[in-house]
Tab-separated table of C-alpha atoms in Angstrom:
chain	number	residue	atom	x	y	z
A	1183	MET	CA	-49.925	-10.638	-23.853
A	1184	ILE	CA	-47.777	-13.653	-24.760
A	1185	LYS	CA	-48.192	-12.955	-28.479
A	1186	LYS	CA	-47.127	-9.361	-27.888
A	1187	LEU	CA	-44.006	-10.498	-26.003
A	1188	ILE	CA	-43.160	-12.948	-28.773
A	1189	LYS	CA	-43.549	-10.195	-31.365
A	1190	ILE	CA	-41.314	-7.832	-29.401
A	1191	THR	CA	-38.738	-10.586	-28.978
A	1192	MET	CA	-38.735	-11.371	-32.690
A	1193	ILE	CA	-38.320	-7.681	-33.543
A	1194	GLY	CA	-35.433	-7.472	-31.092
A	1195	LEU	CA	-33.748	-10.502	-32.616
A	1196	GLY	CA	-34.202	-9.033	-36.064
A	1197	VAL	CA	-32.571	-5.789	-34.983
A	1198	LEU	CA	-29.639	-7.665	-33.420
A	1199	LEU	CA	-29.138	-9.740	-36.558
A	1200	ALA	CA	-29.263	-6.627	-38.724
A	1201	LEU	CA	-26.741	-4.861	-36.497
A	1202	GLY	CA	-24.515	-7.942	-36.565
A	1203	LEU	CA	-24.650	-8.042	-40.361
A	1204	LEU	CA	-23.840	-4.334	-40.617
A	1205	TYR	CA	-20.874	-4.808	-38.291
A	1206	ALA	CA	-19.608	-7.785	-40.288
A	1207	LEU	CA	-19.881	-5.819	-43.516
A	1208	SER	CA	-18.079	-2.853	-41.949
A	1209	ILE	CA	-14.988	-4.886	-40.998
A	1210	HIS	CA	-14.922	-7.200	-44.025
A	1211	GLN	CA	-11.943	-6.681	-46.316
A	1212	SER	CA	-11.447	-8.009	-49.804
A	1213	LEU	CA	-8.479	-10.250	-50.509
A	1214	PRO	CA	-5.642	-7.967	-51.628
A	1215	LYS	CA	-3.807	-8.521	-54.873
A	1216	GLY	CA	-0.108	-9.165	-54.529
A	1217	THR	CA	2.881	-9.566	-56.815
A	1218	GLN	CA	4.507	-12.966	-57.104
A	1219	GLY	CA	8.176	-13.423	-57.805
A	1220	PRO	CA	11.650	-13.390	-56.227
A	1221	GLU	CA	10.843	-10.541	-53.806
A	1222	ALA	CA	7.976	-12.518	-52.267
A	1223	ASP	CA	10.108	-15.650	-51.953
A	1224	ALA	CA	12.922	-13.610	-50.389
A	1225	LEU	CA	10.539	-12.212	-47.762
A	1226	ALA	CA	9.300	-15.736	-47.022
A	1227	HIS	CA	12.895	-16.914	-46.565
A	1228	LYS	CA	13.552	-13.956	-44.257
A	1229	MET	CA	10.657	-15.035	-42.059
A	1230	LEU	CA	11.876	-18.644	-42.020
A	1231	LYS	CA	15.373	-17.565	-41.029
A	1232	ALA	CA	14.012	-15.404	-38.186
A	1233	ILE	CA	12.123	-18.323	-36.617
A	1234	ASN	CA	15.051	-20.753	-37.115
A	1235	HIS	CA	13.548	-22.957	-39.796
A	1236	GLU	CA	16.642	-25.151	-40.053
A	1237	ASP	CA	16.295	-26.035	-36.374
A	1238	TYR	CA	12.585	-26.708	-36.868
A	1239	LYS	CA	13.325	-29.157	-39.676
A	1240	THR	CA	15.539	-31.239	-37.374
A	1241	THR	CA	13.075	-31.098	-34.461
A	1242	ARG	CA	11.564	-34.558	-34.100
A	1243	PHE	CA	8.783	-34.112	-31.519
A	1244	LEU	CA	6.235	-31.327	-31.105
A	1245	GLU	CA	3.717	-31.187	-28.268
A	1246	TRP	CA	0.897	-28.703	-27.719
A	1247	SER	CA	-2.812	-28.448	-26.957
A	1248	PHE	CA	-5.668	-26.352	-28.288
A	1249	ARG	CA	-9.067	-24.931	-27.296
A	1250	ASN	CA	-8.468	-24.661	-23.582
A	1251	SER	CA	-6.552	-27.939	-23.633
A	1252	THR	CA	-9.459	-29.948	-25.036
A	1253	HIS	CA	-7.316	-31.204	-27.944
A	1254	HIS	CA	-3.874	-32.622	-27.168
A	1255	TYR	CA	-1.102	-33.516	-29.610
A	1256	LYS	CA	2.257	-35.256	-29.679
A	1257	TRP	CA	3.705	-35.244	-33.191
A	1258	ASP	CA	6.605	-37.478	-34.166
A	1259	LYS	CA	7.693	-35.677	-37.316
A	1260	LYS	CA	10.272	-38.335	-38.196
A	1261	LYS	CA	7.751	-41.197	-38.206
A	1262	GLY	CA	4.836	-39.092	-39.420
A	1263	ILE	CA	2.685	-40.206	-36.498
A	1264	VAL	CA	0.586	-37.881	-34.333
A	1265	GLU	CA	-1.062	-38.876	-31.083
A	1266	VAL	CA	-4.333	-36.923	-31.042
A	1267	ARG	CA	-6.424	-36.915	-27.858
A	1268	TRP	CA	-9.818	-35.381	-27.176
A	1269	SER	CA	-12.679	-36.437	-24.899
A	1270	ASP	CA	-12.172	-40.189	-24.418
A	1271	ASN	CA	-10.613	-40.623	-27.880
A	1272	ARG	CA	-6.957	-41.328	-28.564
A	1273	VAL	CA	-5.855	-41.646	-32.181
A	1274	LEU	CA	-2.411	-42.681	-33.379
A	1275	LEU	CA	-2.771	-40.833	-36.653
A	1276	ASN	CA	-0.617	-41.988	-39.559
A	1277	LEU	CA	-0.295	-38.860	-41.692
A	1278	ALA	CA	0.962	-40.633	-44.813
A	1279	LYS	CA	-1.420	-43.611	-44.582
A	1280	PRO	CA	-4.490	-42.649	-42.506
A	1281	GLY	CA	-5.946	-46.108	-43.063
A	1282	LYS	CA	-3.210	-47.543	-40.858
A	1283	SER	CA	-4.117	-45.258	-37.952
A	1284	LYS	CA	-5.208	-46.771	-34.647
A	1285	VAL	CA	-8.136	-45.547	-32.564
A	1286	PHE	CA	-8.742	-46.036	-28.851
A	1287	GLN	CA	-11.699	-45.103	-26.668
A	1288	SER	CA	-11.344	-45.374	-22.906
A	1289	ASN	CA	-8.046	-47.206	-23.572
A	1290	GLN	CA	-9.793	-49.884	-25.665
A	1291	GLU	CA	-8.794	-50.202	-29.307
A	1292	LEU	CA	-11.703	-49.842	-31.709
A	1293	LYS	CA	-12.293	-51.788	-34.908
A	1294	GLY	CA	-14.827	-51.480	-37.704
A	1295	GLU	CA	-16.571	-48.634	-39.498
A	1296	LYS	CA	-16.554	-46.273	-36.528
A	1297	VAL	CA	-12.776	-46.037	-36.769
A	1298	ASP	CA	-12.880	-44.232	-40.134
A	1299	SER	CA	-15.088	-41.394	-38.895
A	1300	ILE	CA	-12.943	-40.834	-35.805
A	1301	VAL	CA	-9.770	-40.819	-37.906
A	1302	GLU	CA	-11.369	-38.206	-40.178
A	1303	LYS	CA	-12.136	-36.061	-37.141
A	1304	ALA	CA	-8.549	-36.461	-35.946
A	1305	ILE	CA	-7.261	-35.342	-39.354
A	1306	GLU	CA	-9.484	-32.256	-39.327
A	1307	LYS	CA	-8.435	-31.332	-35.796
A	1308	PHE	CA	-4.753	-31.842	-36.569
A	1309	ASN	CA	-4.895	-29.840	-39.806
A	1310	ASN	CA	-6.514	-26.891	-38.053
A	1311	ASP	CA	-4.731	-26.984	-34.710
A	1312	SER	CA	-1.235	-27.657	-36.071
A	1313	PHE	CA	-1.588	-24.695	-38.436
A	1314	TRP	CA	-1.855	-22.380	-35.437
A	1315	LEU	CA	1.450	-23.827	-34.222
A	1316	VAL	CA	3.568	-24.153	-37.370
A	1317	ALA	CA	1.943	-22.011	-40.073
A	1318	PRO	CA	5.046	-19.833	-40.643
A	1319	PHE	CA	7.038	-22.960	-41.505
A	1320	LYS	CA	4.520	-23.924	-44.220
A	1321	VAL	CA	4.967	-21.000	-46.612
A	1322	PHE	CA	6.770	-23.187	-49.177
A	1323	ASP	CA	4.502	-26.230	-48.848
A	1324	LYS	CA	3.369	-27.941	-52.033
A	1325	GLY	CA	0.522	-25.989	-53.606
A	1326	THR	CA	1.396	-22.628	-52.039
A	1327	SER	CA	1.900	-19.335	-53.821
A	1328	ARG	CA	3.551	-16.254	-52.320
A	1329	SER	CA	2.960	-12.609	-53.166
A	1330	ILE	CA	4.163	-9.233	-51.933
A	1331	VAL	CA	1.448	-6.844	-50.734
A	1332	THR	CA	2.128	-3.201	-49.888
A	1333	LEU	CA	0.510	-2.469	-46.515
A	1334	ASP	CA	-1.106	0.786	-45.409
A	1335	ASP	CA	2.064	1.920	-43.615
A	1336	GLY	CA	4.156	1.340	-46.734
A	1337	SER	CA	5.822	-1.847	-45.464
A	1338	LYS	CA	5.668	-5.155	-47.281
A	1339	GLY	CA	3.404	-8.037	-46.277
A	1340	LEU	CA	3.641	-11.652	-47.408
A	1341	LEU	CA	0.445	-13.100	-48.855
A	1342	VAL	CA	0.413	-16.910	-48.882
A	1343	THR	CA	-2.350	-18.857	-50.630
A	1344	TYR	CA	-2.846	-22.608	-50.288
A	1345	SER	CA	-4.317	-24.134	-53.438
A	1346	GLU	CA	-4.101	-27.674	-52.066
A	1347	GLY	CA	-3.443	-29.582	-48.878
A	1348	GLY	CA	-5.039	-29.340	-45.456
A	1349	SER	CA	-8.787	-29.419	-44.927
A	1350	THR	CA	-9.665	-26.109	-46.620
A	1351	PRO	CA	-7.604	-25.500	-49.763
A	1352	GLY	CA	-7.953	-22.012	-51.213
A	1353	ASP	CA	-7.367	-20.170	-47.932
A	1354	SER	CA	-5.081	-17.122	-47.899
A	1355	TYR	CA	-3.062	-15.466	-45.139
A	1356	LEU	CA	-1.384	-12.064	-45.182
A	1357	TRP	CA	1.650	-12.105	-42.887
A	1358	LYS	CA	2.801	-8.851	-41.318
A	1359	LEU	CA	6.404	-9.049	-40.168
A	1360	ASN	CA	8.664	-7.126	-37.837
A	1361	PRO	CA	11.755	-5.549	-39.459
A	1362	ASN	CA	13.820	-8.595	-38.432
A	1363	GLY	CA	11.401	-10.900	-40.244
A	1364	PHE	CA	9.581	-12.250	-37.188
A	1365	PRO	CA	5.850	-12.774	-37.805
A	1366	ASN	CA	3.735	-10.312	-35.841
A	1367	THR	CA	0.179	-10.965	-37.123
A	1368	PHE	CA	-1.659	-12.396	-40.067
A	1369	GLN	CA	-4.961	-11.562	-41.696
A	1370	MET	CA	-7.132	-14.424	-42.885
A	1371	TRP	CA	-9.331	-15.079	-45.879
A	1372	VAL	CA	-10.616	-18.572	-45.131
A	1373	LYS	CA	-13.665	-20.577	-46.116
A	1374	ILE	CA	-14.845	-21.273	-42.579
A	1375	ILE	CA	-15.012	-17.543	-41.704
A	1376	PRO	CA	-17.310	-15.415	-43.897
A	1377	ILE	CA	-15.620	-12.151	-42.865
A	1378	GLY	CA	-12.440	-11.533	-44.824
A	1379	GLY	CA	-9.355	-9.948	-43.344
A	1380	LEU	CA	-9.770	-10.868	-39.690
A	1381	GLU	CA	-6.439	-10.582	-37.883
A	1382	ALA	CA	-4.727	-12.812	-35.330
A	1383	SER	CA	-1.511	-12.154	-33.435
A	1384	TRP	CA	1.729	-14.110	-33.814
A	1385	ASP	CA	3.840	-12.354	-31.220
A	1386	ASP	CA	3.968	-14.717	-28.223
A	1387	TRP	CA	6.967	-16.956	-28.931
A	1388	ILE	CA	9.113	-19.474	-27.076
A	1389	LEU	CA	12.514	-20.833	-28.031
A	1390	THR	CA	12.279	-24.625	-27.956
A	1391	ASP	CA	14.980	-27.006	-26.777
A	1392	THR	CA	15.999	-27.577	-30.385
A	1393	GLY	CA	16.393	-23.869	-31.171
A	1394	ALA	CA	13.209	-23.376	-33.202
A	1395	TYR	CA	10.690	-20.676	-32.327
A	1396	LEU	CA	7.059	-21.676	-31.742
A	1397	PRO	CA	4.060	-19.591	-30.587
A	1398	LYS	CA	2.431	-20.058	-27.176
A	1399	SER	CA	-0.843	-18.271	-27.913
A	1400	HIS	CA	-2.719	-16.012	-30.305
A	1401	GLU	CA	-4.999	-13.039	-29.776
A	1402	PHE	CA	-7.976	-13.209	-32.111
A	1403	GLY	CA	-10.237	-10.251	-31.365
A	1404	PRO	CA	-11.442	-10.703	-27.767
A	1405	ILE	CA	-10.367	-14.365	-27.782
A	1406	THR	CA	-7.055	-15.725	-26.554
A	1407	MET	CA	-6.192	-19.054	-28.135
A	1408	GLY	CA	-3.667	-20.745	-25.877
A	1409	LEU	CA	-1.578	-23.628	-27.203
A	1410	GLY	CA	-0.851	-25.123	-23.808
A	1411	ASN	CA	2.586	-26.395	-22.811
A	1412	VAL	CA	4.323	-26.073	-26.179
A	1413	LYS	CA	7.413	-28.236	-26.604
A	1414	GLY	CA	9.873	-29.023	-29.367
A	1415	TYR	CA	12.584	-31.604	-28.724
A	1416	ASN	CA	14.519	-34.584	-30.090
């Protein structure tokens, strides 16, 4: 009887996996080919103007959280230092010189080999979680390329590919913009997600104290990714 139940269970799991694979294949999209050049750069500049990029550049401090407030950040853009907090860890992450970062656990500063691994985790968390906050401002980062893609409705999308930087170079994002240039969604082709073309919203914005626009949350399929109490100030 037990063997029969195990067999039925295994068959059921196999069916679920097969259905899951078929679903993944049905929604997977190949990375579109775009056209680089002045038109793509102009669309990128239009998006930057819409979200007040000049005000973002002069914003010194950014604060937000991620994953149901399990990761917390305070970023001093002027000094290049980010306070990263999760669990009982607090890292004062030096973005330019990670080796000079400081690590605390339960308010006690750590020394030794363990520090390096925690700093690496802080870097990975910051790279991922800050992207969901400031990705539109990074379209001209070093190592990026920009292309124009004609969307199904005939409008123009901005495809941005990162050949270097961050934790997963080679990732691509197709921005879909409102007529005024505001980002509305992007589709992703990223190494950590095997399904290409998944879409996330960029339509829940706040105007910070410094005049820059930042998102409060994203809808990603059935998941809402809140960014907590988002702040930008000097």
